[in-house]
Amino acid sequence: MQIPIFLLSFLCSLAISIVRVNSISSESTLCSEPMATTTTLGGVRPSQGSQNSAELENLARFAIDEHNKKENAMVEFVRVVKATEQVVAGTLHHLTVEAIDAGEKKLYEAKVWVKPWLNFKELQEFKHAGDAVDSPSFTAADLGVKDVHGPGLQAVPTHDPVVQDAANHAIKTIQQRSNSLVPYELKEIVHAKAEVVEDFAKLDMLLKVKRGDKEEKFKVEVHHKSEGTYHLNHMEPDHS
């Protein structure tokens, strides 16, 4: 018994259609599986930005500022060590932050809840997570002053950018600590010495400043931290 040609054509077309449908179904399944894992609500995942991105740094600084206000502390930001995030009616950022507290580098874990559409940002948790013992020590090369060799205070060029920045920081801090409405103006760095001490550089400087019509001199000690910040550790008027 022969099968009609039109029936053979129909059966062939049907078989081809079934194969195509199965192939498309398999491809759809393969494509959809990763999507399901990346959009899981409430799952913790690596942060979308790198740990050194401006957004994450701003969140870490916000966490430290909020902690300092609440605890009347003086913790200083250094860097973001690790960052993950969790989708929960917004984004809950889990941050491991390196910071300086009482002159020592420490690690803190912070959780910051953000809802961008409401311009909402809140610190949920901030806790000590150990000492940053693996942080690299500060070296003479990190100072930026090229002429520091050997232990002890050494004379350095007053025109060096690090010395200039340290002097400007000292003047800014002196202005903030004073009750004067007349601004201080840096006229000259008379001399400067620098020494690397563990994880910071100590700069001793004699500054000539002007406040209104009056010229003054200050002896200052500024610490240049390994993360690049400055701190005025000591200052006194010089009457020489």
Short mmCIF file of C-alpha atoms in Angstrom, two decimals:
data_model
loop_
_atom_site.label_atom_id
_atom_site.label_comp_id
_atom_site.label_asym_id
_atom_site.label_seq_id
_atom_site.Cartn_x
_atom_site.Cartn_y
_atom_site.Cartn_z
CA MET A 1 0.00 0.00 0.00
CA GLN A 2 1.47 3.34 -1.03
CA ILE A 3 1.14 6.44 1.15
CA PRO A 4 -0.07 9.46 -0.84
CA ILE A 5 2.61 12.06 -1.60
CA PHE A 6 0.64 14.89 0.06
CA LEU A 7 0.46 12.86 3.30
CA LEU A 8 4.23 12.23 3.26
CA SER A 9 4.85 15.98 2.84
CA PHE A 10 2.53 16.75 5.76
CA LEU A 11 4.29 14.25 8.05
CA CYS A 12 7.72 15.62 7.16
CA SER A 13 6.60 19.20 7.86
CA LEU A 14 5.11 18.13 11.19
CA ALA A 15 8.36 16.39 12.25
CA ILE A 16 10.45 19.46 11.36
CA SER A 17 8.11 21.75 13.33
CA ILE A 18 8.37 19.53 16.44
CA VAL A 19 12.21 19.57 16.26
CA ARG A 20 12.25 23.39 15.97
CA VAL A 21 9.86 23.86 18.90
CA ASN A 22 11.95 21.59 21.13
CA SER A 23 15.14 23.46 20.16
CA ILE A 24 13.63 26.88 20.92
CA SER A 25 12.24 25.61 24.23
CA SER A 26 15.67 24.33 25.28
CA GLU A 27 17.36 27.64 24.38
CA SER A 28 14.73 29.61 26.30
CA THR A 29 15.28 27.46 29.37
CA LEU A 30 19.04 27.95 29.21
CA CYS A 31 18.71 31.73 28.85
CA SER A 32 16.16 32.13 31.62
CA GLU A 33 17.99 30.19 34.33
CA PRO A 34 20.76 32.78 35.01
CA MET A 35 18.20 35.59 35.10
CA ALA A 36 16.32 33.87 37.90
CA THR A 37 19.45 33.68 40.06
CA THR A 38 20.50 37.29 39.53
CA THR A 39 17.14 38.79 40.40
CA THR A 40 16.44 36.84 43.56
CA LEU A 41 14.82 39.21 46.05
CA GLY A 42 16.74 39.44 49.32
CA GLY A 43 19.85 37.62 48.08
CA VAL A 44 23.26 39.09 48.92
CA ARG A 45 25.41 39.63 45.84
CA PRO A 46 28.67 41.43 45.00
CA SER A 47 28.24 45.18 44.72
CA GLN A 48 27.59 46.53 41.22
CA GLY A 49 30.42 49.05 41.61
CA SER A 50 34.08 48.37 42.37
CA GLN A 51 35.11 48.67 46.02
CA ASN A 52 36.97 51.89 45.21
CA SER A 53 34.10 53.57 43.37
CA ALA A 54 33.00 57.04 44.41
CA GLU A 55 29.50 55.80 45.26
CA LEU A 56 30.73 53.15 47.69
CA GLU A 57 33.26 55.52 49.22
CA ASN A 58 30.48 58.05 49.81
CA LEU A 59 28.35 55.37 51.48
CA ALA A 60 31.28 54.33 53.70
CA ARG A 61 31.99 57.94 54.67
CA PHE A 62 28.28 58.42 55.42
CA ALA A 63 28.33 55.35 57.69
CA ILE A 64 31.36 56.65 59.59
CA ASP A 65 29.91 60.15 59.91
CA GLU A 66 26.65 58.76 61.30
CA HIS A 67 28.56 56.53 63.72
CA ASN A 68 30.71 59.47 64.88
CA LYS A 69 27.61 61.59 65.52
CA LYS A 70 25.84 58.85 67.45
CA GLU A 71 28.82 57.74 69.55
CA ASN A 72 30.64 61.09 69.70
CA ALA A 73 33.62 59.30 68.12
CA MET A 74 36.47 60.43 65.85
CA VAL A 75 36.78 57.50 63.45
CA GLU A 76 38.50 58.48 60.15
CA PHE A 77 37.78 56.79 56.80
CA VAL A 78 40.65 55.05 54.97
CA ARG A 79 39.16 52.76 52.30
CA VAL A 80 36.44 50.28 51.39
CA VAL A 81 37.81 46.75 51.76
CA LYS A 82 34.75 44.78 50.63
CA ALA A 83 31.23 45.59 49.43
CA THR A 84 28.12 43.49 48.80
CA GLU A 85 24.47 44.46 48.41
CA GLN A 86 21.01 43.06 49.09
CA VAL A 87 17.69 43.96 47.41
CA VAL A 88 15.16 44.81 50.15
CA ALA A 89 12.68 47.58 49.21
CA GLY A 90 15.70 49.47 47.99
CA THR A 91 19.28 48.33 48.48
CA LEU A 92 21.00 47.31 51.70
CA HIS A 93 24.75 47.82 51.26
CA HIS A 94 27.05 45.59 53.35
CA LEU A 95 30.43 47.33 53.67
CA THR A 96 33.71 46.31 55.27
CA VAL A 97 35.57 49.55 55.90
CA GLU A 98 39.12 50.27 57.00
CA ALA A 99 39.32 53.29 59.28
CA ILE A 100 41.56 54.92 61.87
CA ASP A 101 40.44 55.17 65.49
CA ALA A 102 42.73 56.62 68.16
CA GLY A 103 45.69 56.36 65.77
CA GLU A 104 45.15 52.67 64.98
CA LYS A 105 43.85 51.12 61.77
CA LYS A 106 40.75 49.01 62.34
CA LEU A 107 38.11 47.21 60.31
CA TYR A 108 34.41 47.96 60.67
CA GLU A 109 31.33 46.36 59.19
CA ALA A 110 28.52 48.70 58.21
CA LYS A 111 25.06 48.30 56.70
CA VAL A 112 23.55 51.25 54.84
CA TRP A 113 19.97 51.14 53.56
CA VAL A 114 19.32 53.23 50.44
CA LYS A 115 16.05 54.03 48.61
CA PRO A 116 17.11 56.37 45.78
CA TRP A 117 13.58 57.24 44.62
CA LEU A 118 12.83 58.64 48.10
CA ASN A 119 16.27 60.24 48.57
CA PHE A 120 16.50 58.01 51.66
CA LYS A 121 19.72 56.80 53.28
CA GLU A 122 20.05 55.27 56.75
CA LEU A 123 22.80 53.56 58.74
CA GLN A 124 21.42 50.24 59.98
CA GLU A 125 24.51 48.82 61.68
CA PHE A 126 28.12 49.77 62.43
CA LYS A 127 30.41 47.48 64.41
CA HIS A 128 34.09 46.80 64.99
CA ALA A 129 35.33 43.78 63.02
CA GLY A 130 38.98 43.59 64.09
CA ASP A 131 42.30 45.32 63.54
CA ALA A 132 43.59 46.02 60.03
CA VAL A 133 46.82 44.11 60.66
CA ASP A 134 47.33 43.37 56.97
CA SER A 135 47.38 47.00 55.89
CA PRO A 136 50.68 48.07 54.34
CA SER A 137 52.91 50.28 56.49
CA PHE A 138 53.63 53.85 55.52
CA THR A 139 57.05 54.27 53.93
CA ALA A 140 59.26 57.17 52.93
CA ALA A 141 58.17 56.66 49.32
CA ASP A 142 54.54 57.32 50.35
CA LEU A 143 55.44 60.69 51.82
CA GLY A 144 55.95 62.25 48.41
CA VAL A 145 58.94 64.19 49.70
CA LYS A 146 61.91 62.91 47.77
CA ASP A 147 64.71 63.98 50.15
CA VAL A 148 63.88 61.97 53.28
CA HIS A 149 66.63 59.44 54.03
CA GLY A 150 67.34 57.64 57.28
CA PRO A 151 65.71 57.96 60.72
CA GLY A 152 64.91 61.20 62.53
CA LEU A 153 63.67 64.55 61.27
CA GLN A 154 65.30 65.60 58.02
CA ALA A 155 65.13 68.94 56.25
CA VAL A 156 62.86 68.86 53.20
CA PRO A 157 62.15 71.42 50.45
CA THR A 158 59.43 73.89 51.40
CA HIS A 159 58.14 73.91 47.83
CA ASP A 160 57.35 70.17 47.87
CA PRO A 161 53.62 69.56 47.19
CA VAL A 162 53.20 67.42 50.34
CA VAL A 163 54.79 70.14 52.49
CA GLN A 164 52.60 72.77 50.83
CA ASP A 165 49.44 70.72 51.43
CA ALA A 166 50.41 70.10 55.05
CA ALA A 167 51.01 73.83 55.63
CA ASN A 168 47.66 74.76 54.05
CA HIS A 169 45.91 72.16 56.21
CA ALA A 170 47.57 73.64 59.32
CA ILE A 171 46.39 77.16 58.43
CA LYS A 172 42.86 75.92 57.77
CA THR A 173 42.76 74.13 61.12
CA ILE A 174 44.19 77.12 63.00
CA GLN A 175 41.45 79.26 61.45
CA GLN A 176 38.77 76.77 62.52
CA ARG A 177 40.08 76.63 66.09
CA SER A 178 40.37 80.39 66.47
CA ASN A 179 37.55 82.79 67.27
CA SER A 180 38.85 85.34 64.80
CA LEU A 181 36.62 86.56 62.00
CA VAL A 182 39.70 87.76 60.12
CA PRO A 183 41.07 84.97 57.90
CA TYR A 184 44.60 83.60 58.28
CA GLU A 185 46.74 83.71 55.16
CA LEU A 186 49.88 81.62 54.60
CA LYS A 187 52.73 83.94 53.61
CA GLU A 188 55.74 81.63 53.81
CA ILE A 189 56.94 78.21 54.92
CA VAL A 190 60.13 79.32 56.67
CA HIS A 191 61.51 75.80 57.02
CA ALA A 192 60.25 72.20 57.11
CA LYS A 193 61.47 68.87 58.42
CA ALA A 194 59.94 65.42 57.91
CA GLU A 195 60.21 61.95 59.42
CA VAL A 196 58.42 58.69 58.63
CA VAL A 197 56.98 57.11 61.80
CA GLU A 198 55.31 53.72 61.28
CA ASP A 199 52.20 54.41 59.18
CA PHE A 200 52.36 58.20 58.97
CA ALA A 201 54.82 60.98 58.21
CA LYS A 202 55.49 63.73 60.74
CA LEU A 203 56.18 67.19 59.35
CA ASP A 204 57.55 69.95 61.60
CA MET A 205 57.23 73.38 60.04
CA LEU A 206 57.65 77.03 60.89
CA LEU A 207 54.94 79.05 59.15
CA LYS A 208 54.73 82.78 58.63
CA VAL A 209 51.09 83.85 58.41
CA LYS A 210 49.17 87.07 58.02
CA ARG A 211 45.90 87.96 59.72
CA GLY A 212 44.67 91.36 58.65
CA ASP A 213 47.58 93.78 59.11
CA LYS A 214 49.33 91.53 61.61
CA GLU A 215 52.02 88.98 60.77
CA GLU A 216 52.61 85.97 63.04
CA LYS A 217 54.68 82.80 63.12
CA PHE A 218 53.53 79.34 64.18
CA LYS A 219 55.43 76.16 64.89
CA VAL A 220 53.25 73.28 63.72
CA GLU A 221 53.42 69.50 63.66
CA VAL A 222 51.30 67.93 60.96
CA HIS A 223 50.81 64.19 60.47
CA HIS A 224 50.42 62.95 56.90
CA LYS A 225 48.45 59.70 57.10
CA SER A 226 49.04 56.74 54.79
CA GLU A 227 45.65 57.23 53.11
CA GLY A 228 46.65 60.79 52.14
CA THR A 229 44.87 62.83 54.84
CA TYR A 230 46.47 65.42 57.12
CA HIS A 231 46.07 66.08 60.83
CA LEU A 232 47.37 69.06 62.82
CA ASN A 233 48.82 67.39 65.89
CA HIS A 234 50.40 70.42 67.57
CA MET A 235 50.75 74.16 67.07
CA GLU A 236 52.18 77.04 69.10
CA PRO A 237 53.03 80.69 68.40
CA ASP A 238 56.67 81.42 67.65
CA HIS A 239 58.07 84.71 68.90
CA SER A 240 61.57 84.43 67.48
#
